[in-house]
PDB file of C-alpha atoms in Angstrom:
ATOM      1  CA  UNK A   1       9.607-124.489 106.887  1.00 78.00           C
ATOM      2  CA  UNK A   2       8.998-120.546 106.252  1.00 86.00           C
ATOM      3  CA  UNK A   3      10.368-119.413 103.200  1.00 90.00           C
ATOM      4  CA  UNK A   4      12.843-116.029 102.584  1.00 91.00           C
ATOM      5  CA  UNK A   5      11.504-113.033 101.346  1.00 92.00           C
ATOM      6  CA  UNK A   6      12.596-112.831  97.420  1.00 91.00           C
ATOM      7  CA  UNK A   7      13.872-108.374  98.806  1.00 90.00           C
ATOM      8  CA  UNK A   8      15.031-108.588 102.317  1.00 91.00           C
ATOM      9  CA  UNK A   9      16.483-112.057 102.803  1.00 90.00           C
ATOM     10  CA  UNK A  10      14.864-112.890 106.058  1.00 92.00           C
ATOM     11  CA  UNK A  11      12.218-115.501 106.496  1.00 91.00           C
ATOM     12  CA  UNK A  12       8.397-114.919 105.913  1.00 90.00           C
ATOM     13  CA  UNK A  13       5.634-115.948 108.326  1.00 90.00           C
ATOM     14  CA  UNK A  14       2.269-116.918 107.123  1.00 88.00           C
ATOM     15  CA  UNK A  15       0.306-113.700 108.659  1.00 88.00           C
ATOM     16  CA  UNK A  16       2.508-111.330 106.529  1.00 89.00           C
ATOM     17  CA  UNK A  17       3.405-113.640 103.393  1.00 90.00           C
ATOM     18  CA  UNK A  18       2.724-112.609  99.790  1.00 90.00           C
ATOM     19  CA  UNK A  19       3.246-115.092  96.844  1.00 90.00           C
ATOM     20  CA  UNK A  20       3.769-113.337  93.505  1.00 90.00           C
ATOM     21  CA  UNK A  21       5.792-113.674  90.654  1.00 89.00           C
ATOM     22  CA  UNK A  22       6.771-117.358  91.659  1.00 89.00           C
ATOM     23  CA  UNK A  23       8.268-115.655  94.811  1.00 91.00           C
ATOM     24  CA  UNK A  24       7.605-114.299  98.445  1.00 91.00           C
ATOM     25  CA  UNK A  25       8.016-111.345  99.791  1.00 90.00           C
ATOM     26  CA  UNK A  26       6.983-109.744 103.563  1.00 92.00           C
ATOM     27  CA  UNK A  27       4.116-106.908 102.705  1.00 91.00           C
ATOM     28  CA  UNK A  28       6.307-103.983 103.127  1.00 91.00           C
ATOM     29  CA  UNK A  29       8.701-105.543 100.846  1.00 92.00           C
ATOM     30  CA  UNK A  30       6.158-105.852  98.422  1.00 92.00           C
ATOM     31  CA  UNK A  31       6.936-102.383  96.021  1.00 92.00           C
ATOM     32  CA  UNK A  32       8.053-100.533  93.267  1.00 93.00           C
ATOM     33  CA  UNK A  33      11.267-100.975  92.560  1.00 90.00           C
ATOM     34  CA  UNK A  34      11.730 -97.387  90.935  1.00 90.00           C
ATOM     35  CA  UNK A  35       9.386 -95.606  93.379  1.00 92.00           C
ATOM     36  CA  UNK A  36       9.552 -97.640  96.553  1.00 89.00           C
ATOM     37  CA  UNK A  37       5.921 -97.015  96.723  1.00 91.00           C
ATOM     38  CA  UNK A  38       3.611-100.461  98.512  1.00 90.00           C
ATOM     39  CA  UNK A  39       1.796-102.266  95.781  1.00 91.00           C
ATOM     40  CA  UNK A  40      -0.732-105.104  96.415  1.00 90.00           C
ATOM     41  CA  UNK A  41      -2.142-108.050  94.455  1.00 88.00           C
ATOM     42  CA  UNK A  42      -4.523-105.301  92.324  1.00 88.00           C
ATOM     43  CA  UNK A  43      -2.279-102.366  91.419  1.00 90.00           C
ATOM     44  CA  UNK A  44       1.169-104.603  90.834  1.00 91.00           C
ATOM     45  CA  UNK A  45       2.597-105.343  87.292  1.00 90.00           C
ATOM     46  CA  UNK A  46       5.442-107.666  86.791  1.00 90.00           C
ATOM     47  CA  UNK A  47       8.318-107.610  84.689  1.00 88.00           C
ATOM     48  CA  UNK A  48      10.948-109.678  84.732  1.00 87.00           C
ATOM     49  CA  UNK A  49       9.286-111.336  87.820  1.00 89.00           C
ATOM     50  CA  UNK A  50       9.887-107.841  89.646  1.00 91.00           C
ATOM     51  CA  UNK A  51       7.192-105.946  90.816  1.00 92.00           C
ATOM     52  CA  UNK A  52       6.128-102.068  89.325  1.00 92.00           C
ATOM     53  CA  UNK A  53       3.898 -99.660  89.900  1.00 93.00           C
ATOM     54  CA  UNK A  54       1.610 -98.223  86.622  1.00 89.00           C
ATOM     55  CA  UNK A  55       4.126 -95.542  86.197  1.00 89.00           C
ATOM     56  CA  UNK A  56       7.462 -96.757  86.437  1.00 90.00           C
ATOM     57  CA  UNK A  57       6.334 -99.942  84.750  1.00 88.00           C
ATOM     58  CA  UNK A  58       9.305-100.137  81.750  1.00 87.00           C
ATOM     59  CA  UNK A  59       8.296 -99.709  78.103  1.00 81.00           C
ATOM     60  CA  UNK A  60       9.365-102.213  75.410  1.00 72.00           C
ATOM     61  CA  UNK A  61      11.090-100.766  72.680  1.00 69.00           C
ATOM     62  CA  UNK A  62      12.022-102.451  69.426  1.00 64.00           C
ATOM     63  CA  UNK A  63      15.727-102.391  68.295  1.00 67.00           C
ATOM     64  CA  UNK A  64      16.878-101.649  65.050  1.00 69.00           C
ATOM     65  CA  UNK A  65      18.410-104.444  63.269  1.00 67.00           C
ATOM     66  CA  UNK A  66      21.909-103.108  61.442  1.00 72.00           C
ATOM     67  CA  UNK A  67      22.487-103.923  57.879  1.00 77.00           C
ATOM     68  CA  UNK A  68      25.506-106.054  57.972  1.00 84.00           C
ATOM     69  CA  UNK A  69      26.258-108.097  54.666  1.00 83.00           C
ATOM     70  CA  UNK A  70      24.828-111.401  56.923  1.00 84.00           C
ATOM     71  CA  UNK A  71      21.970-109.800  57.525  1.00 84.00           C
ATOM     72  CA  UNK A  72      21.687-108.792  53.895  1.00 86.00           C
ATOM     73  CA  UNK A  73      22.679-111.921  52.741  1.00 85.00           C
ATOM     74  CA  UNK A  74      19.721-113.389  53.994  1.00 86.00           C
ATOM     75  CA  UNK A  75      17.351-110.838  53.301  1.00 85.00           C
ATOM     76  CA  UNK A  76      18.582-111.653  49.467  1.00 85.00           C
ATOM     77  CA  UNK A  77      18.238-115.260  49.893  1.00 85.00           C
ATOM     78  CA  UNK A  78      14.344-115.197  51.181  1.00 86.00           C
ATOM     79  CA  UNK A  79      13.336-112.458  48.405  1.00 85.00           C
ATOM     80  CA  UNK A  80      14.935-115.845  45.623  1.00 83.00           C
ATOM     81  CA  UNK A  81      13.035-118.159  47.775  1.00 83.00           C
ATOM     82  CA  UNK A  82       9.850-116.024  47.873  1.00 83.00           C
ATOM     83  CA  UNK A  83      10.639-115.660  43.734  1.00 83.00           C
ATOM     84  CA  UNK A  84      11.113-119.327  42.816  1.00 82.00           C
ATOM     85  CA  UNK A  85       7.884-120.610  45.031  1.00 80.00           C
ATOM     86  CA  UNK A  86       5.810-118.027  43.411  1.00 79.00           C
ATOM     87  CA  UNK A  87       7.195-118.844  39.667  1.00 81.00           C
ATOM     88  CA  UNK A  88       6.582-122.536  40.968  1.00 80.00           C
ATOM     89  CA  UNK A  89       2.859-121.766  41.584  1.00 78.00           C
ATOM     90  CA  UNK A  90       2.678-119.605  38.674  1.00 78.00           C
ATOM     91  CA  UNK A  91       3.447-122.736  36.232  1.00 78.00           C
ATOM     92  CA  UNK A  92       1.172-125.258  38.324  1.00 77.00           C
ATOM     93  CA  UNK A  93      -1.593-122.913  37.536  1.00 72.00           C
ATOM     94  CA  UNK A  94      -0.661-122.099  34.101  1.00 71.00           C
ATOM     95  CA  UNK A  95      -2.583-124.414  32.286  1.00 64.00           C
ATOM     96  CA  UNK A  96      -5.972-124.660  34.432  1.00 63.00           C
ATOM     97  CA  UNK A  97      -6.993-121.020  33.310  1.00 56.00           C
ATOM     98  CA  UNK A  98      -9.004-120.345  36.489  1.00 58.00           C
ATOM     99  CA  UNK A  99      -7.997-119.753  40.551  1.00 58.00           C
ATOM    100  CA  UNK A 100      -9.429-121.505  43.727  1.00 59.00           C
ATOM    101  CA  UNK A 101     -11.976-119.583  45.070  1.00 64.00           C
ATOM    102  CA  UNK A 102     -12.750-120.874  48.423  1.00 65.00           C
ATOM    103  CA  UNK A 103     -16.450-122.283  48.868  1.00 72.00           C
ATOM    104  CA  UNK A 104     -17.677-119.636  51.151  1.00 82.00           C
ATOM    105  CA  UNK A 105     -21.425-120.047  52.650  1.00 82.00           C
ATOM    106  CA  UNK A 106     -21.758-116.613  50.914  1.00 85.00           C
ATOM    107  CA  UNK A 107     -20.763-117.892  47.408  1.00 85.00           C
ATOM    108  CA  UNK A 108     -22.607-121.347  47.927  1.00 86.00           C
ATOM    109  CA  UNK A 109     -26.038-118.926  48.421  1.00 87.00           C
ATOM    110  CA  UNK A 110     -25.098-116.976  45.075  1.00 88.00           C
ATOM    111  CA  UNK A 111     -24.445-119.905  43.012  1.00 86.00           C
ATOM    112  CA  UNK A 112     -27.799-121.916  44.067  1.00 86.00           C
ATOM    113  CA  UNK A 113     -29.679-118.275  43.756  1.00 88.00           C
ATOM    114  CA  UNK A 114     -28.270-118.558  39.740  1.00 87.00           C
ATOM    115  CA  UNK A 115     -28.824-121.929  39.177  1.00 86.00           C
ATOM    116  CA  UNK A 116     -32.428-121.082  40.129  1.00 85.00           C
ATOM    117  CA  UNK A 117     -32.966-118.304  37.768  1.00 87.00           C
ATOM    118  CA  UNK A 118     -31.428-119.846  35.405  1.00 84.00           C
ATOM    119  CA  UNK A 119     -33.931-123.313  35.502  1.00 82.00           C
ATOM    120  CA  UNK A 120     -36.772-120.599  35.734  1.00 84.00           C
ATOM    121  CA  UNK A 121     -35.488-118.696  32.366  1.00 81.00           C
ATOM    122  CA  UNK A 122     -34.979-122.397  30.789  1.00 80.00           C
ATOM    123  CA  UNK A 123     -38.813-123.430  31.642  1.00 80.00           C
ATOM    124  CA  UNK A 124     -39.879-119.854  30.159  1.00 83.00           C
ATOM    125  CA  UNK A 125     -38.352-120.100  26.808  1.00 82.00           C
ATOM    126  CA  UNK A 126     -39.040-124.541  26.761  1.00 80.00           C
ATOM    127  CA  UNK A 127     -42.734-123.119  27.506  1.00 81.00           C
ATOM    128  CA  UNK A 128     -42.601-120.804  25.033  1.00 82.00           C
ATOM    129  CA  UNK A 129     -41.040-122.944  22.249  1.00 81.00           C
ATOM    130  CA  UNK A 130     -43.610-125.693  23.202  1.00 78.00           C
ATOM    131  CA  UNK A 131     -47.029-123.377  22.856  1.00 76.00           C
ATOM    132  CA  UNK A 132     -45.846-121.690  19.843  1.00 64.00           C
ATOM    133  CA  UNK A 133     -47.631-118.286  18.408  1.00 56.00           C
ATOM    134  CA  UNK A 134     -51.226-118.392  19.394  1.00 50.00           C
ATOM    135  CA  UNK A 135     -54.314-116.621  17.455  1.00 45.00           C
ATOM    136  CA  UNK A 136     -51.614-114.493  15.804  1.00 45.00           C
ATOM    137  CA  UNK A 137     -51.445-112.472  19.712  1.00 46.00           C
ATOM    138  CA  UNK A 138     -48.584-109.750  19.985  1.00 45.00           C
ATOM    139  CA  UNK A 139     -48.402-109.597  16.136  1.00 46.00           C
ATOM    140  CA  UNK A 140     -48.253-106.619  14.803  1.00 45.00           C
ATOM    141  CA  UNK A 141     -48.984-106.233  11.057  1.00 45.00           C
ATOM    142  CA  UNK A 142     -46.428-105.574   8.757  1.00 47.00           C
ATOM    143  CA  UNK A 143     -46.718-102.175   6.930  1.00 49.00           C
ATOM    144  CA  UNK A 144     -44.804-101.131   4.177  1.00 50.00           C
ATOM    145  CA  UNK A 145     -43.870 -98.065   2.167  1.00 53.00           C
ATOM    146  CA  UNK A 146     -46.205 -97.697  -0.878  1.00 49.00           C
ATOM    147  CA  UNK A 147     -43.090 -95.972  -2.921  1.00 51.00           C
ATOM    148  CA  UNK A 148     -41.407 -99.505  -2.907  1.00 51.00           C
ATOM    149  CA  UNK A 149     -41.595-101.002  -5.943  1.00 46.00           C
ATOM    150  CA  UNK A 150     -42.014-104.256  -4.658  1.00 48.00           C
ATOM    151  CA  UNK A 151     -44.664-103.809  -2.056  1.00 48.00           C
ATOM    152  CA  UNK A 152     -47.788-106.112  -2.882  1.00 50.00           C
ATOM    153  CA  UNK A 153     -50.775-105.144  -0.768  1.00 51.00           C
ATOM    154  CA  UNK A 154     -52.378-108.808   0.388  1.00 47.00           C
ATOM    155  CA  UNK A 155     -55.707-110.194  -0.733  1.00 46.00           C
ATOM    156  CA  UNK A 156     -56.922-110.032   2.496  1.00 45.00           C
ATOM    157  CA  UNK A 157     -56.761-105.914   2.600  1.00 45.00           C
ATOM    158  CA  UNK A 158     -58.526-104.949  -0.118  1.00 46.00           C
ATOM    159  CA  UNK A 159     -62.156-104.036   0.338  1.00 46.00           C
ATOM    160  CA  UNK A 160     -64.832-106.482  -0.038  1.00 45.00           C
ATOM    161  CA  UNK A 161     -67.446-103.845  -1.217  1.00 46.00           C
ATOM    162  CA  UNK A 162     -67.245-100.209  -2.517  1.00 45.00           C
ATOM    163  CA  UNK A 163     -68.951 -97.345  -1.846  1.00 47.00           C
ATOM    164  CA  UNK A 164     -72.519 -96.871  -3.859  1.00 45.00           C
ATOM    165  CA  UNK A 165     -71.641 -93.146  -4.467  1.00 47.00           C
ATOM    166  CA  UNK A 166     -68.363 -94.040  -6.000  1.00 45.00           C
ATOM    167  CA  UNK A 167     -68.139 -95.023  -9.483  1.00 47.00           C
ATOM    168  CA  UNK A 168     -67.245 -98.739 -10.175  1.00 46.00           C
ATOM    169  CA  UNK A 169     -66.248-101.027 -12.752  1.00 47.00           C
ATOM    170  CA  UNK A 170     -68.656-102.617 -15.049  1.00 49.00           C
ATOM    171  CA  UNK A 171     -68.420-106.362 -15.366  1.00 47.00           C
ATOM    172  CA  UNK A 172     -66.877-107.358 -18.765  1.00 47.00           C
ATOM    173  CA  UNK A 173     -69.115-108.734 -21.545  1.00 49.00           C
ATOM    174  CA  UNK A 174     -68.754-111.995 -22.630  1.00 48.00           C
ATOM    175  CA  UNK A 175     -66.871-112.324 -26.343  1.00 46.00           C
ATOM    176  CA  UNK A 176     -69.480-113.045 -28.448  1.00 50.00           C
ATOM    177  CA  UNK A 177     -68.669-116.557 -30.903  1.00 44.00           C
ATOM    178  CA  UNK A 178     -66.868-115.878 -33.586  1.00 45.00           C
ATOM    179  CA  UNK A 179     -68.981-116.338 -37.092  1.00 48.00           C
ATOM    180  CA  UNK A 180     -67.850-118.744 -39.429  1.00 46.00           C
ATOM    181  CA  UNK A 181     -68.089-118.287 -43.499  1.00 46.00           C
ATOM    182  CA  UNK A 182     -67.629-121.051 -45.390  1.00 48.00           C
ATOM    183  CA  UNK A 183     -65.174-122.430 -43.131  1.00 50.00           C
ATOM    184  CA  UNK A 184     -63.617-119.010 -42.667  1.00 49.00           C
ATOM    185  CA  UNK A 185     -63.827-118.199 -38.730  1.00 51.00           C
ATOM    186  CA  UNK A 186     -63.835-114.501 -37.898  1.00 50.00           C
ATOM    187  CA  UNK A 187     -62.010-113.606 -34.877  1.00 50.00           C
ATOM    188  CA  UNK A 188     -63.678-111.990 -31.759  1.00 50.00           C
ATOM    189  CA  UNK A 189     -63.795-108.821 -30.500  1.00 44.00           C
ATOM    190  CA  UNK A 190     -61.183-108.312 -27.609  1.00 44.00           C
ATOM    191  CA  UNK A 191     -62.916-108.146 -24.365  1.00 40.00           C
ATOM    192  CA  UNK A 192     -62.458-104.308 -23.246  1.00 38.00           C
ATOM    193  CA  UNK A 193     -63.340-103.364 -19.614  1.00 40.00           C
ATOM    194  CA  UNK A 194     -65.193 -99.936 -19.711  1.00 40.00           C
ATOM    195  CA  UNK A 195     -64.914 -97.211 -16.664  1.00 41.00           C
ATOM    196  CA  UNK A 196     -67.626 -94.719 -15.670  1.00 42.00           C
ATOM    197  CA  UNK A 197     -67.171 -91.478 -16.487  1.00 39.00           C
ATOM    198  CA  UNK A 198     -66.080 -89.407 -12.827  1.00 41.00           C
ATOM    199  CA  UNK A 199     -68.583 -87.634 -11.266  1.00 45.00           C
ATOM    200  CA  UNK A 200     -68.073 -84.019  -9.903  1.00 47.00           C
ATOM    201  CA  UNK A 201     -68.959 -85.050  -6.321  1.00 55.00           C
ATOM    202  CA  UNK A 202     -66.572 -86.243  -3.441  1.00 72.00           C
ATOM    203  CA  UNK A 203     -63.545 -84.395  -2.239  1.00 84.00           C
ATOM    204  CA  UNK A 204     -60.575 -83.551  -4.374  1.00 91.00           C
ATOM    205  CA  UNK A 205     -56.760 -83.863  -4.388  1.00 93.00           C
ATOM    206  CA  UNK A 206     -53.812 -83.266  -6.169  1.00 93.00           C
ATOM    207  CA  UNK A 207     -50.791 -85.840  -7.206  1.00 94.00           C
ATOM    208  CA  UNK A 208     -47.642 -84.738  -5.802  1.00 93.00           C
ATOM    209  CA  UNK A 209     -45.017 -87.578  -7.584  1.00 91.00           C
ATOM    210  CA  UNK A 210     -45.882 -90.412 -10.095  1.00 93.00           C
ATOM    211  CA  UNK A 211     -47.031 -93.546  -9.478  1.00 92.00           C
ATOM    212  CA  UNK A 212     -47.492 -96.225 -11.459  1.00 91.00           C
ATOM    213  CA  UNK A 213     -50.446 -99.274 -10.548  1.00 90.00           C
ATOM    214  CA  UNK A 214     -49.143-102.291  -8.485  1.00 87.00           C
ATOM    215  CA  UNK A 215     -52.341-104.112  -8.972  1.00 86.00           C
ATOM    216  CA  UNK A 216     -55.303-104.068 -10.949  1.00 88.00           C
ATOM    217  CA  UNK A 217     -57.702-102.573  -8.496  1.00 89.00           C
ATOM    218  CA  UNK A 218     -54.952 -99.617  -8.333  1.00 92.00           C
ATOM    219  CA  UNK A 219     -54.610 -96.517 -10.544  1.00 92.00           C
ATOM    220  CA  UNK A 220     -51.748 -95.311 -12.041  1.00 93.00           C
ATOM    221  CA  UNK A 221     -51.082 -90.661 -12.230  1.00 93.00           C
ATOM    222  CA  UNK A 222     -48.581 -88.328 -12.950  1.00 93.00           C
ATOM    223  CA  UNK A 223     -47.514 -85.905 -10.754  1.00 92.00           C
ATOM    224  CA  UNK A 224     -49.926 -82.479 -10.556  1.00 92.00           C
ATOM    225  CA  UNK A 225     -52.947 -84.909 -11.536  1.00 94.00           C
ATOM    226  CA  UNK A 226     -56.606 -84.334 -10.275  1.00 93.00           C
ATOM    227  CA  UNK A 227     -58.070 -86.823  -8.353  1.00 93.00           C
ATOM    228  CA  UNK A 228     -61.806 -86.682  -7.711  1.00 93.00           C
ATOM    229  CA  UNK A 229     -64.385 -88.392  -5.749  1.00 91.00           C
ATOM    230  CA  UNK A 230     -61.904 -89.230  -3.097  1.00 91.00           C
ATOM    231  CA  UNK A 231     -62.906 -91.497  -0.064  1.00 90.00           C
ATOM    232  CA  UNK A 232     -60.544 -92.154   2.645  1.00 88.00           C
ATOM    233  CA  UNK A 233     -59.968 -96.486   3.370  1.00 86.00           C
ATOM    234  CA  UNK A 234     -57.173 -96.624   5.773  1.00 85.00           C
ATOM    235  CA  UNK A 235     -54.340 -94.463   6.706  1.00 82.00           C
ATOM    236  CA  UNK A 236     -52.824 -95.437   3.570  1.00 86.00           C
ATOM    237  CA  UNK A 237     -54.926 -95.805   1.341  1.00 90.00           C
ATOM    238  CA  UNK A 238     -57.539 -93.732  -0.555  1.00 90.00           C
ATOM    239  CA  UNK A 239     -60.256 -94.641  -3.429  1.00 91.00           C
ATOM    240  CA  UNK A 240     -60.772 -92.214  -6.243  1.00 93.00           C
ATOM    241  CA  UNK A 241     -61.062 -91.207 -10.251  1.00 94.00           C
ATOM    242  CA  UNK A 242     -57.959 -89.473 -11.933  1.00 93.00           C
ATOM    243  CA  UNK A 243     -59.453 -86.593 -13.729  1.00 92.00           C
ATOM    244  CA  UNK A 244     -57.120 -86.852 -16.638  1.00 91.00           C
ATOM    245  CA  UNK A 245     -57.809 -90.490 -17.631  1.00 91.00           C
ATOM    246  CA  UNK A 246     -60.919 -91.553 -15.821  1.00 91.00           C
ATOM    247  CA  UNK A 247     -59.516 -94.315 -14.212  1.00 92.00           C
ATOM    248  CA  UNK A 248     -61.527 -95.333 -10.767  1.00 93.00           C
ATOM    249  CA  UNK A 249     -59.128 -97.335  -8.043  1.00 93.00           C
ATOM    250  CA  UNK A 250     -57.051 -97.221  -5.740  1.00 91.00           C
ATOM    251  CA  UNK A 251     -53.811 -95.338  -4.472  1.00 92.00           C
ATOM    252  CA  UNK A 252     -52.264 -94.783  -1.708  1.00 91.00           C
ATOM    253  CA  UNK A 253     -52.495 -91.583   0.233  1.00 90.00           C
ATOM    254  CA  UNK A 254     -49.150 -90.416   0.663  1.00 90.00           C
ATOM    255  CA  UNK A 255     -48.644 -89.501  -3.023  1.00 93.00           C
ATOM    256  CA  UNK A 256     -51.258 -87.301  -3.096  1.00 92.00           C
ATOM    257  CA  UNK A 257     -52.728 -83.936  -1.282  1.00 91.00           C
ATOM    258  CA  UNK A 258     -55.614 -82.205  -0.703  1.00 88.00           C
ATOM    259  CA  UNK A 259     -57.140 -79.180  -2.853  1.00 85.00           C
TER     260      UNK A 259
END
């Protein structure tokens, strides 16, 4: 049996049926319902199962909701319920300290890209720790301030031989054994070490403070001293003769300036 065409009424045969919008309609009944204008299956929207051209097709607008004490009421209501599930959250966390971070693909590639420098700075140090200071490498000697008083050069820096044209000590004599008469014992001599007289060669300086000898190979000057037959040992220190008391040793080179 033919069915009735949704507009006119009147039945619909099959050469001139169209079924849209869970209806069917004749082709000339088939159009805007603003405009009148024929639509087919491409160009047809539907609202409210009736069919509109592009232009006359209706807009949806929102309403406006008024603000009537019910409507309030409940607005009021959600905000406490929005409150008390937040303050319930709040005190289930409290104590942990931290918040869930979800385990993103992204984070899981950051955290195994730490845990790998970190096992490579733990074998570096464990390395390290394990080979200990070799050969004395990347050690710097210490250097010190000759003005402090409690500066000791070490053994190990002190010259093993000194210059031929620079005067030097004379070895001690041996105390002679005391002589003894009638049971009477004469004491010895005191062992005195003697020092070369300074030549007039070498270059000369001048003292500029006081200093007082640190060791026994050192010499000890007053400020405005003359110091003669000067050689140069390191960048600190020099080997000469004070003028003045014709001492021969050594000093260091920031106490004194050249003439």
């Amino acid at each position: 049996m033919n069915p009735n065409c949704a507009r006119c009424g009147k039945i619909v045969y099959p050469t001139e049926k169209v079924n849209c919008l869970d209806k069917f309609w004749h082709k000339a009944c088939f159009h805007c319902e603003t405009c009148k204008m024929t639509l087919n299956m491409k160009n047809y929207k539907g609202y409210e199962k009736t069919p509109y051209c592009n232009a006359h097709y209706p807009k949806q607008s929102f309403t406006m909701v008024a603000d009537t004490p019910e409507n309030l009421r409940l607005k009021q209501q959600s905000e406490l319920q929005s409150q008390v599930r937040y303050k319930e959250e709040f005190e289930k966390n409290k104590g942990k300290g931290f918040s869930v971070v979800a385990d993103t693909p992204e984070l899981q590639r950051i955290k195994k890209t730490q845990d790998q420098i970190s096992n490579i700075k733990y074998h570096e140090e464990f390395e390290k720790s394990r080979m200990g200071p070799s050969g004395g490498e990347g050690l710097e000697p210490e250097r010190r301030d000759p003005q402090d008083a409690s500066y000791r050069r070490p053994q190990e820096q002190q010259p093993h031989h000194i210059p031929t044209s620079t005067p030097v000590y004379q070895q001690p004599q041996q105390p002679q054994a005391a002589q003894s008469y009638g049971g009477y014992k004469e004491p010895a001599a005191p062992v005195s070490i003697q020092r070369s007289a300074p030549g007039g060669g070498g270059k000369r300086y001048r003292a500029v403070y006081d200093y007082s000898a640190a060791d026994e190979d050192e010499v000890s000057f007053q400020d405005g001293d003359t110091i003669v037959n000067v050689q140069q040992i390191d960048d600190g220190w020099m080997y000469g003769t004070v003028e003045r008391t014709g001492d021969t040793g050594m000093l260091p080179a920031n106490y004194v300036e050249a003439i």
